[in-house]
Coordinates of N, CA and C in Angstrom, one line a residue:
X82 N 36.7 -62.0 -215.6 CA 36.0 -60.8 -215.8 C 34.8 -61.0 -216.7
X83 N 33.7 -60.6 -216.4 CA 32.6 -60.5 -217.6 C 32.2 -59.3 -217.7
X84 N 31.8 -58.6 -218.8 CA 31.5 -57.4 -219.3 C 30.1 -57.8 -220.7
X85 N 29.3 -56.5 -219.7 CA 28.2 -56.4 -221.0 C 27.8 -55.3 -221.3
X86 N 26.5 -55.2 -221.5 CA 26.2 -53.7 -221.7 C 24.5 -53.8 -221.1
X87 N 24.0 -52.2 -220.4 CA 22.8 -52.5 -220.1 C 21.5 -51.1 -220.5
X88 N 20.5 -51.8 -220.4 CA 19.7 -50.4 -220.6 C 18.7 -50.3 -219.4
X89 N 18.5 -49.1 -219.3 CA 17.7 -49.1 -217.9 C 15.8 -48.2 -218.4
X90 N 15.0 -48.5 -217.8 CA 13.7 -48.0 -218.3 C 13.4 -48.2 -219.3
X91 N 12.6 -46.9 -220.5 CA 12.7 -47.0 -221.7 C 14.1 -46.7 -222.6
X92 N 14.9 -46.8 -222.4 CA 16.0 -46.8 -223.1 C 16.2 -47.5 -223.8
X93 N 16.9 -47.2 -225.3 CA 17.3 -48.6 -225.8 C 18.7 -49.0 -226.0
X94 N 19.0 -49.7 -227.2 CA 20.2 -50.0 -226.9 C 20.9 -48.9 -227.5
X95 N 20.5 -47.9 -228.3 CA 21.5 -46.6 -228.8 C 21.7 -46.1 -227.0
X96 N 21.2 -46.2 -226.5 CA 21.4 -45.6 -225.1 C 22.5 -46.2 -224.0
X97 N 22.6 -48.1 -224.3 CA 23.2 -48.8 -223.2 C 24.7 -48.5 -222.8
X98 N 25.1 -49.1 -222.0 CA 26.5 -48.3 -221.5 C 26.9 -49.6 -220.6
X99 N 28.4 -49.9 -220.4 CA 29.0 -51.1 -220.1 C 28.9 -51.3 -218.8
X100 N 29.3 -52.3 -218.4 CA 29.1 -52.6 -216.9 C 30.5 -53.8 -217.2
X101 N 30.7 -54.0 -215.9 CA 32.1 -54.9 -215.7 C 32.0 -55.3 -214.4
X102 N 32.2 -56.8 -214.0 CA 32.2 -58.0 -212.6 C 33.2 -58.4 -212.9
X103 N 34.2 -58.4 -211.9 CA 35.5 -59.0 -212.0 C 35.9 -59.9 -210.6
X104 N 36.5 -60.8 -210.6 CA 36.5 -61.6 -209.6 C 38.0 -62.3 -209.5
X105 N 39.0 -61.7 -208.5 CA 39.9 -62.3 -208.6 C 40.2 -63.6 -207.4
X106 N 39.3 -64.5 -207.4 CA 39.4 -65.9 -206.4 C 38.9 -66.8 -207.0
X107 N 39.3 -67.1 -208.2 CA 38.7 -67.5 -209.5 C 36.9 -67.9 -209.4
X108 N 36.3 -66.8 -209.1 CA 34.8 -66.8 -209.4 C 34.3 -66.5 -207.7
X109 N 34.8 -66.7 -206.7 CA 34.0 -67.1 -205.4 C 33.6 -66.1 -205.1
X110 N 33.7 -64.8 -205.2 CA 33.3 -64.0 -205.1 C 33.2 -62.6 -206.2
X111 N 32.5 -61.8 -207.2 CA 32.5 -61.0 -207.5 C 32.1 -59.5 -207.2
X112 N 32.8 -58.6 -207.6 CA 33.1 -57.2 -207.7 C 32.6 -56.2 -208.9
X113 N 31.9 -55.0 -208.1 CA 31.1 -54.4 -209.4 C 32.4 -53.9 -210.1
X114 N 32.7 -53.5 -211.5 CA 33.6 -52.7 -211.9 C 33.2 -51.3 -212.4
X115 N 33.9 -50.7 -212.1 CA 33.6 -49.1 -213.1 C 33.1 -49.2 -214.1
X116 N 32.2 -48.2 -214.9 CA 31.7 -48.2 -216.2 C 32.4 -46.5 -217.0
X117 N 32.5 -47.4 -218.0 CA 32.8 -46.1 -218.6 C 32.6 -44.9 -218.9
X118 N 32.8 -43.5 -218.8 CA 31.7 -42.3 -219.1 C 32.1 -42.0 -220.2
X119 N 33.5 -41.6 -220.5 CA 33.5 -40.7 -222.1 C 34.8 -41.5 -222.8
X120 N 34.3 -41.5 -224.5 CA 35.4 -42.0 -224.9 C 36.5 -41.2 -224.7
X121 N 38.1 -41.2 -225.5 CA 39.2 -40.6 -225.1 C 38.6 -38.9 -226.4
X122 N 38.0 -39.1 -227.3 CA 37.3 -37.4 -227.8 C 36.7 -36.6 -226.8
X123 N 35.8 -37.6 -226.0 CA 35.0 -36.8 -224.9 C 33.3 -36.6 -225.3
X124 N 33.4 -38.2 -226.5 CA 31.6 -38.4 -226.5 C 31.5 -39.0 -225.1
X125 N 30.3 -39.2 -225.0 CA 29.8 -40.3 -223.9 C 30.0 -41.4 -224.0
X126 N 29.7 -42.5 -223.5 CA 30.3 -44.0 -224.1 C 29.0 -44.5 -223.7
X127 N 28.3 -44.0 -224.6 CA 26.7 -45.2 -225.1 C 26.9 -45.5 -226.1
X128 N 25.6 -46.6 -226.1 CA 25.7 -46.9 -228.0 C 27.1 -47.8 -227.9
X129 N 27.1 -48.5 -226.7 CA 27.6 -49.6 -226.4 C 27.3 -51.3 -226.2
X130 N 27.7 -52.1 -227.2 CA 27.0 -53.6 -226.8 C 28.1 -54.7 -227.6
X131 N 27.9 -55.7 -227.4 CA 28.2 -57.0 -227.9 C 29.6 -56.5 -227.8
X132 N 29.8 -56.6 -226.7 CA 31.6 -56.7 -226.6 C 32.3 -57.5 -226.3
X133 N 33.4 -58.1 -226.5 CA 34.2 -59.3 -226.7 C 35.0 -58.9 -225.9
X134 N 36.3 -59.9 -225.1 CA 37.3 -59.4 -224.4 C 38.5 -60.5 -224.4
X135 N 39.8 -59.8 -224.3 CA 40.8 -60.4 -224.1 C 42.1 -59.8 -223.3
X136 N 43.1 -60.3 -222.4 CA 43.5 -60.4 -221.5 C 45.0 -59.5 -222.1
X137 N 46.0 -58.9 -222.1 CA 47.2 -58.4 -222.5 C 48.4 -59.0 -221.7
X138 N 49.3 -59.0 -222.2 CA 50.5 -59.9 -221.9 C 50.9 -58.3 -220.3
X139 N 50.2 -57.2 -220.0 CA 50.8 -56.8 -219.1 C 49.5 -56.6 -217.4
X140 N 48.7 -57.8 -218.3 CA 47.8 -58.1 -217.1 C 46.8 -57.1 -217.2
X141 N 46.2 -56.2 -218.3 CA 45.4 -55.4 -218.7 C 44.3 -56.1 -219.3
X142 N 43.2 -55.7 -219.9 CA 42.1 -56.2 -220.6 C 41.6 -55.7 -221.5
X143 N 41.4 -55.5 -223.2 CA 41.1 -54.9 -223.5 C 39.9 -55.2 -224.3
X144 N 38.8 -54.3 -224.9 CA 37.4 -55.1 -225.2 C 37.5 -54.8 -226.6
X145 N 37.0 -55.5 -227.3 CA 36.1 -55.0 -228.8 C 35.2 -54.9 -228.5
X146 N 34.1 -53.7 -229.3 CA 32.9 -53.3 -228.7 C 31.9 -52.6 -230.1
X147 N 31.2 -53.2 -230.5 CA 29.9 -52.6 -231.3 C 29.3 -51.5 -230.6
X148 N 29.4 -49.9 -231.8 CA 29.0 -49.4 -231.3 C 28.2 -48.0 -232.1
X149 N 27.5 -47.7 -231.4 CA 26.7 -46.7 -232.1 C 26.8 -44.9 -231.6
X150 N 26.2 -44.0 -232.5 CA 27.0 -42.7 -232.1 C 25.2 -41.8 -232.6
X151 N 24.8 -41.0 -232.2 CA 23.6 -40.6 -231.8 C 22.8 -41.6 -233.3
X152 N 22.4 -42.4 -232.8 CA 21.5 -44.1 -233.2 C 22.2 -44.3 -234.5
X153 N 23.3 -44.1 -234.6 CA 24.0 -44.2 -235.9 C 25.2 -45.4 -235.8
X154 N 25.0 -46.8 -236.3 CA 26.1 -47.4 -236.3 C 27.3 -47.4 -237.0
X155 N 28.4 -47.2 -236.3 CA 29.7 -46.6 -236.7 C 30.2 -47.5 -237.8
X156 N 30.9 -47.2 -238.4 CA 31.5 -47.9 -239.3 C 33.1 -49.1 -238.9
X157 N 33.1 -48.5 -237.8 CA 34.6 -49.5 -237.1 C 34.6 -49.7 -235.6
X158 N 35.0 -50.4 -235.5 CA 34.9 -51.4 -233.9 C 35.3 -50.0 -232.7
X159 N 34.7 -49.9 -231.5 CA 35.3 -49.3 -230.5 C 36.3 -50.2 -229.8
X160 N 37.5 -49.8 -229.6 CA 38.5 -50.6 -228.6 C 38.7 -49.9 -227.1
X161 N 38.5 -50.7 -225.9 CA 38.6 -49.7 -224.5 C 39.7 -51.0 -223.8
X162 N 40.8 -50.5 -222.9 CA 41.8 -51.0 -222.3 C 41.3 -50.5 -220.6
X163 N 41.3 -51.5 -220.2 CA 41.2 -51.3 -218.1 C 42.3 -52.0 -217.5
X164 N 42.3 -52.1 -216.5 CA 43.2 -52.9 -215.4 C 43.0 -52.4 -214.2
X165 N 43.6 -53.1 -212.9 CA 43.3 -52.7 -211.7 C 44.2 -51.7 -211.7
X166 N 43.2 -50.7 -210.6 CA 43.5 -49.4 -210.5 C 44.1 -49.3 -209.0
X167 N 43.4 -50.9 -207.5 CA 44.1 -50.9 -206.8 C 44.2 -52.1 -205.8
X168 N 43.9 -52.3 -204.6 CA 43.6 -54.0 -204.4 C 41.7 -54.0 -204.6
X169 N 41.1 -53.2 -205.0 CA 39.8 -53.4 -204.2 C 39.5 -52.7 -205.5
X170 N 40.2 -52.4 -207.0 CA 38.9 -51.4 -207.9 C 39.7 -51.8 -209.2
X171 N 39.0 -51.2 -210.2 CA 39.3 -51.7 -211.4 C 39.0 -50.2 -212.5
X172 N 39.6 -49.8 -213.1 CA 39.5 -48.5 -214.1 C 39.9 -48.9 -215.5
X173 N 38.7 -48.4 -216.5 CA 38.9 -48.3 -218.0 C 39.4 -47.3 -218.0
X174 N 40.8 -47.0 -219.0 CA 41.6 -45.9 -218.7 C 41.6 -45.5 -220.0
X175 N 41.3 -46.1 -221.1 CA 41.8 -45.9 -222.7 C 40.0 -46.0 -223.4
X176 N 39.4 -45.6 -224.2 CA 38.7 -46.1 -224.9 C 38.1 -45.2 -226.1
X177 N 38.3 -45.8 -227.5 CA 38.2 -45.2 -228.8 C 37.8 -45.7 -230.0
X178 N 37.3 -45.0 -230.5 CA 37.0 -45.6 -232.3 C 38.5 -45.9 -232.4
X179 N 38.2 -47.4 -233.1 CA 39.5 -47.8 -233.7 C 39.1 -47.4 -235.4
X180 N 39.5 -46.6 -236.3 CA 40.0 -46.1 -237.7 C 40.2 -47.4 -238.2
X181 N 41.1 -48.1 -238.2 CA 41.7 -49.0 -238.6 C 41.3 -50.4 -238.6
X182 N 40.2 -50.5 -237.6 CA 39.1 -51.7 -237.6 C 37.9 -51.6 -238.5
X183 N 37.6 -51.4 -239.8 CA 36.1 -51.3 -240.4 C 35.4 -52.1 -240.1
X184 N 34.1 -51.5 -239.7 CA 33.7 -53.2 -239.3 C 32.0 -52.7 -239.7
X185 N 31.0 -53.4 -240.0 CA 29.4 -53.1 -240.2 C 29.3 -53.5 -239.0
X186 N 27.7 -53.1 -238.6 CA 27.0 -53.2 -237.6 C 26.6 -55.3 -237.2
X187 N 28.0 -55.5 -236.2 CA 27.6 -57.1 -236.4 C 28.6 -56.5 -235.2
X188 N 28.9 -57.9 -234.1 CA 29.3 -58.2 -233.2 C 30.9 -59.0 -233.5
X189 N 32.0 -58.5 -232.9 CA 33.1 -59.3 -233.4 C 34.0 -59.8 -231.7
X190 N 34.8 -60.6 -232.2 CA 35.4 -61.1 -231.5 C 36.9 -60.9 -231.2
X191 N 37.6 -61.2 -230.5 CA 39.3 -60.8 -229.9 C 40.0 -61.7 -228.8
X192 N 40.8 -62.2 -229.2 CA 41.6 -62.9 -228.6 C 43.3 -62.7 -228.3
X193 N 43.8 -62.8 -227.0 CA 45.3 -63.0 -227.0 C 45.8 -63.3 -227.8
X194 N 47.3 -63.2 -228.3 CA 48.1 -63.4 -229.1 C 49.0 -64.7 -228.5
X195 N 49.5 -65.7 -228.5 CA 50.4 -66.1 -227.9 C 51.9 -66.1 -227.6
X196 N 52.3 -64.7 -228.7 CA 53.7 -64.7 -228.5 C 53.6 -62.8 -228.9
X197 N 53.5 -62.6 -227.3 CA 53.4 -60.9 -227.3 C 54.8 -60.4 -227.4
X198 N 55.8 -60.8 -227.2 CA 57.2 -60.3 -227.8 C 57.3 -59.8 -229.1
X199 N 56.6 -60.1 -230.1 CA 56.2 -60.0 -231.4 C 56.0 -58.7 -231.5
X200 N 55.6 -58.0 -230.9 CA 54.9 -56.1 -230.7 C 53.7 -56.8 -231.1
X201 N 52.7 -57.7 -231.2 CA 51.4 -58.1 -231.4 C 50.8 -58.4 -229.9
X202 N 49.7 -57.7 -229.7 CA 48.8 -57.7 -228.1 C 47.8 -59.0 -228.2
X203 N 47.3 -58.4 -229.5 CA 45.6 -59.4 -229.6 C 45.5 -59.1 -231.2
X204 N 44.2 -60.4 -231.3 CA 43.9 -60.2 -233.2 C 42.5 -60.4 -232.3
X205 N 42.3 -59.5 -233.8 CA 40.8 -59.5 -233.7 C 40.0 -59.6 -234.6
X206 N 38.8 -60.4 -235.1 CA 38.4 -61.0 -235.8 C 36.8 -60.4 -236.5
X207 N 36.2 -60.3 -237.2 CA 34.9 -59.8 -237.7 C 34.6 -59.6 -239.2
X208 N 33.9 -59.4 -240.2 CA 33.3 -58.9 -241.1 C 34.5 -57.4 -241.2
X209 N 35.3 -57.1 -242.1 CA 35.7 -55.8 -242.9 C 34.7 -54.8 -243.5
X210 N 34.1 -55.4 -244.1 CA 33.5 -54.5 -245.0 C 32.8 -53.1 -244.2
X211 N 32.1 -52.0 -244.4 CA 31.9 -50.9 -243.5 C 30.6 -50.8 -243.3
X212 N 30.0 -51.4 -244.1 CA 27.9 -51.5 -244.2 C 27.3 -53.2 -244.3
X213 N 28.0 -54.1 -244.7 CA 27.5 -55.4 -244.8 C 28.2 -56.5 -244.2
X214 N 27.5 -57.3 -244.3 CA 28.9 -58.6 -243.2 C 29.0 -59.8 -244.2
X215 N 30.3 -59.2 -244.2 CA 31.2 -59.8 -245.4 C 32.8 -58.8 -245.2
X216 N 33.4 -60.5 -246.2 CA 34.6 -60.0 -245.2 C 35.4 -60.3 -244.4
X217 N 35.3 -61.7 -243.8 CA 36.1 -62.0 -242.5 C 36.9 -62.0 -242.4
X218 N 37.6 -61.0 -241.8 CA 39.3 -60.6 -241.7 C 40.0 -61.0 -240.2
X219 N 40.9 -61.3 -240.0 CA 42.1 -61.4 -238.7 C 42.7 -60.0 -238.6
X220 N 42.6 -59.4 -237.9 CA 43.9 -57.9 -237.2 C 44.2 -58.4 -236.8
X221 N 45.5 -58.1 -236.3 CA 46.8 -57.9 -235.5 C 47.1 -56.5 -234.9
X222 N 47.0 -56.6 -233.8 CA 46.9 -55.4 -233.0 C 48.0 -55.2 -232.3
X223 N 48.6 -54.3 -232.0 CA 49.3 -53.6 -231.1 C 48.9 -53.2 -229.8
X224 N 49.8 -52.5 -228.5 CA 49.2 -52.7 -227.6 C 48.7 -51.1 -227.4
X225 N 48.7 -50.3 -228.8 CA 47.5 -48.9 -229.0 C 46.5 -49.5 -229.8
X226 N 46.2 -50.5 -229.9 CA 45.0 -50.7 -230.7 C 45.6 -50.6 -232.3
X227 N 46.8 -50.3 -232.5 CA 46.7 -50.5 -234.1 C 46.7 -51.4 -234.7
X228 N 46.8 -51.5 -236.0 CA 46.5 -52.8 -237.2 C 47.9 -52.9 -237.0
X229 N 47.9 -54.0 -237.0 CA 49.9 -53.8 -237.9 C 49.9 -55.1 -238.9
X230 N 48.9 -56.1 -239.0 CA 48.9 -56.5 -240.4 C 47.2 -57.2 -240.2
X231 N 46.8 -57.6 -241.4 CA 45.3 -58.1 -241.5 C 45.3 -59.4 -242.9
X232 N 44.6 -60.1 -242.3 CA 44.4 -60.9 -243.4 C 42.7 -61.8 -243.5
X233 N 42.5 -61.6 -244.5 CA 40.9 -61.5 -245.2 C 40.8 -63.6 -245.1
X234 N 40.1 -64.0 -244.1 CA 39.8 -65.6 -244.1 C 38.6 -65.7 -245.5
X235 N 37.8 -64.9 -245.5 CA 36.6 -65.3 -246.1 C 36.1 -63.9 -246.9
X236 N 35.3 -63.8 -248.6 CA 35.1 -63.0 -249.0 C 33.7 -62.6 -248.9
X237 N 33.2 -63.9 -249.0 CA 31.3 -63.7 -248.5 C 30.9 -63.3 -247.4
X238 N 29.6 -63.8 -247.1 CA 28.9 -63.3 -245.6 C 29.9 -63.9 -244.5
X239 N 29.9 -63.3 -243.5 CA 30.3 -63.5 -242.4 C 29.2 -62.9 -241.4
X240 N 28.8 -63.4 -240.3 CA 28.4 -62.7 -239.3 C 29.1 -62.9 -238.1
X241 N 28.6 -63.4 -237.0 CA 28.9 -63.0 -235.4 C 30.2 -64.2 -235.3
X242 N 31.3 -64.1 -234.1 CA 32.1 -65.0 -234.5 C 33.1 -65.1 -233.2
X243 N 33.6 -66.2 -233.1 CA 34.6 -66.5 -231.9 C 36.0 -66.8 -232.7
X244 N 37.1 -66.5 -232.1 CA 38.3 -66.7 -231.9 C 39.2 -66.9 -231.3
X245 N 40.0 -68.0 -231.3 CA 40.8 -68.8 -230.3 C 42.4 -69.1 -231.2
X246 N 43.4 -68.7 -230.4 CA 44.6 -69.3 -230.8 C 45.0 -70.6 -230.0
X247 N 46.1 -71.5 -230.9 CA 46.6 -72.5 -230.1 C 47.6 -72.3 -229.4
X248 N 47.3 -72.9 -227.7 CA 48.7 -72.4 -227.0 C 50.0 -72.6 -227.3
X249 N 50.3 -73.5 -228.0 CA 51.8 -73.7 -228.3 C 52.1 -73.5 -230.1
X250 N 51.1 -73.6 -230.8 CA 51.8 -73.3 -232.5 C 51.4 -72.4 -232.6
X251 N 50.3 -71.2 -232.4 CA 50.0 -70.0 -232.8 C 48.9 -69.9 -233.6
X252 N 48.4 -71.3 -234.1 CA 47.6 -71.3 -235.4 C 46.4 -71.0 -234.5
X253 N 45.2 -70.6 -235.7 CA 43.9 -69.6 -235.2 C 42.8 -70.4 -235.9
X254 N 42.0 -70.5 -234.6 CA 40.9 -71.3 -235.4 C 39.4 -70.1 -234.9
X255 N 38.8 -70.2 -236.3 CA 37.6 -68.6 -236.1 C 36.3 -69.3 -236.2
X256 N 35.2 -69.6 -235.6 CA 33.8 -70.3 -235.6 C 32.9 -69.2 -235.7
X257 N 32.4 -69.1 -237.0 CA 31.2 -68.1 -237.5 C 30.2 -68.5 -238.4
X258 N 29.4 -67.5 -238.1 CA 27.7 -67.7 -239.1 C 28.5 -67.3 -240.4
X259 N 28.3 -68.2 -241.2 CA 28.6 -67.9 -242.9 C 27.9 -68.4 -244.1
X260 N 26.1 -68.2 -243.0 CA 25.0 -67.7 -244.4 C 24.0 -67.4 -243.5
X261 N 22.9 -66.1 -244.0 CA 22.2 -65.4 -243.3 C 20.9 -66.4 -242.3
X262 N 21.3 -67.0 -243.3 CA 20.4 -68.3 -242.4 C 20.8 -68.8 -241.1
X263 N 22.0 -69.0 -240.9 CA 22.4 -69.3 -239.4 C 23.6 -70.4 -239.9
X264 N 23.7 -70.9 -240.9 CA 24.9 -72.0 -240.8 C 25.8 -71.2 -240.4
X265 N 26.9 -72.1 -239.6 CA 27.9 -72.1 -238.5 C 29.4 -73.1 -239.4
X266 N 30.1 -72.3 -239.6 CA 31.0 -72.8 -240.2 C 32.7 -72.6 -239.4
X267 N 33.5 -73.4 -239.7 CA 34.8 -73.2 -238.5 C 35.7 -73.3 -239.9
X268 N 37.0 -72.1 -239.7 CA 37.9 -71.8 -240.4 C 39.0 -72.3 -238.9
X269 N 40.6 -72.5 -240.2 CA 41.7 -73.1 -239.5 C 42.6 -72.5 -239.9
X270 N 43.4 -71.6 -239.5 CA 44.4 -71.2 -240.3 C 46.1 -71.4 -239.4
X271 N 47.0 -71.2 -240.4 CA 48.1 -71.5 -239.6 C 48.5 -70.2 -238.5
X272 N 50.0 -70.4 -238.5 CA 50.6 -69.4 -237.0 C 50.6 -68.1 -237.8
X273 N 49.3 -67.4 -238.2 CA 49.8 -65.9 -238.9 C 49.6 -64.8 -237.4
X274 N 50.4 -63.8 -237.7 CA 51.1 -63.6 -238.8 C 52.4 -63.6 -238.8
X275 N 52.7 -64.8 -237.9 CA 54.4 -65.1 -237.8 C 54.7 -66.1 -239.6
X276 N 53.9 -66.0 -240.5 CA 54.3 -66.6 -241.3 C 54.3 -65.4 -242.7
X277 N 55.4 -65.7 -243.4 CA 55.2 -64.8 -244.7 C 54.5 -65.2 -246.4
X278 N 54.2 -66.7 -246.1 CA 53.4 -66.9 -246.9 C 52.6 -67.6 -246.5
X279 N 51.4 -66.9 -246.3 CA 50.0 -67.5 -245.8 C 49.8 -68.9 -246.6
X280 N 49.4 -70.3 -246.1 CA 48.8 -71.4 -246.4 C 47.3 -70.7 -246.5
X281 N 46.6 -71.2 -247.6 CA 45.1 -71.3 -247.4 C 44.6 -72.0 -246.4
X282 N 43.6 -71.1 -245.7 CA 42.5 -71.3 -244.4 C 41.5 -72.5 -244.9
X283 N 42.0 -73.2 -244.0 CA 40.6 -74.4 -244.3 C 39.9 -74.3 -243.4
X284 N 38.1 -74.3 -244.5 CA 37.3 -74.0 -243.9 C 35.9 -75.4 -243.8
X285 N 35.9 -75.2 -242.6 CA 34.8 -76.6 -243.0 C 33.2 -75.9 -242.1
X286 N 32.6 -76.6 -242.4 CA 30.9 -76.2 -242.3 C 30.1 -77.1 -240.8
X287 N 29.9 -76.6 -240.2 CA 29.2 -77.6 -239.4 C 27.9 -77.3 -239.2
X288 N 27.0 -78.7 -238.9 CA 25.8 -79.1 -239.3 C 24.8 -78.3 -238.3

């Protein structure tokens, strides 16, 4: 599945709104998907971009999504959940400000969990803080979108960023901008949060 966001004429991006291609023949052919119209309050679902995605242990998908509310960027990540609706269509059925994600205006990322028996869906990874990017924290998500634990990798800048777990130990490795300039630095952390005393995250810098 790929998911992005688009604007049409003079619109901008307070205006864009998601689009979704999904392809189950691994690529040979793609499928438009549904776009969202209103969150679960009953705004509209613009002021939609830089969304991230990851797969759920019950064959669902669910997005992180930067997002904005009349040209106002929100203070915490939007979360939206879809899955096929039948052999031939695909429906976003869930989608809301997540409270519990603070996040500044920057793009974040989300990945599978590897051991969803845990009551953990996905972590999700970005800048904390509510206005600057700084901050880089791990969520641990449930499969409503809640926090159920967080842990802070980095106190300074952070900006835009990928996240990947390993298929068999759990450990999480996060590749982000960590100076405004553009350096690109990779954090390593162990199997959290199946662990109760976090080892320090090593972090190393690439060139």
């Amino acid at each position: 599945m790929i998911v992005g966001n688009a604007t049409y004429e003079a619109q901008s991006v307070f205006d864009s709104v998601l689009h979704s291609y999904w392809s189950d023949d691994a690529g040979r052919t793609w499928t438009f998907g549904s776009t969202p119209d209103r969150l679960d309050d009953g705004r509209p679902a613009r002021g939609l971009n830089e969304t991230s995605i990851a797969a759920t242990a019950n064959g669902e998908v669910v997005l992180s999504i930067r997002a904005y509310c009349d040209e106002i960027a929100l203070p915490e990540r939007t979360l939206a959940w879809g899955g096929p609706e039948s052999a031939s269509g695909w429906r976003w059925h869930r989608m809301r400000s997540a409270t519990g994600l603070t996040a500044p205006p920057v793009q974040g990322s989300i990945a599978a969990h590897p051991s969803p028996a845990s009551g953990v869906e996905v972590v999700a990874c970005h800048p904390s803080h509510p206005r600057e990017r700084r901050g880089l924290t791990l969520h641990a998500l449930d499969a409503d979108g809640n926090v159920t634990a967080k842990r802070t990798l980095r106190s300074g800048f952070s900006g835009y960023s990928d996240v990947a777990a390993h298929p068999s130990t759990g450990a999480w490795t996060v590749i982000f901008e960590s100076s405004p300039n553009g350096e690109i630095s990779v954090l390593a952390t162990d199997p959290w949060p199946f662990v109760t005393s976090p080892t320090r995250a090593d972090e190393q810098s690439a060139p």
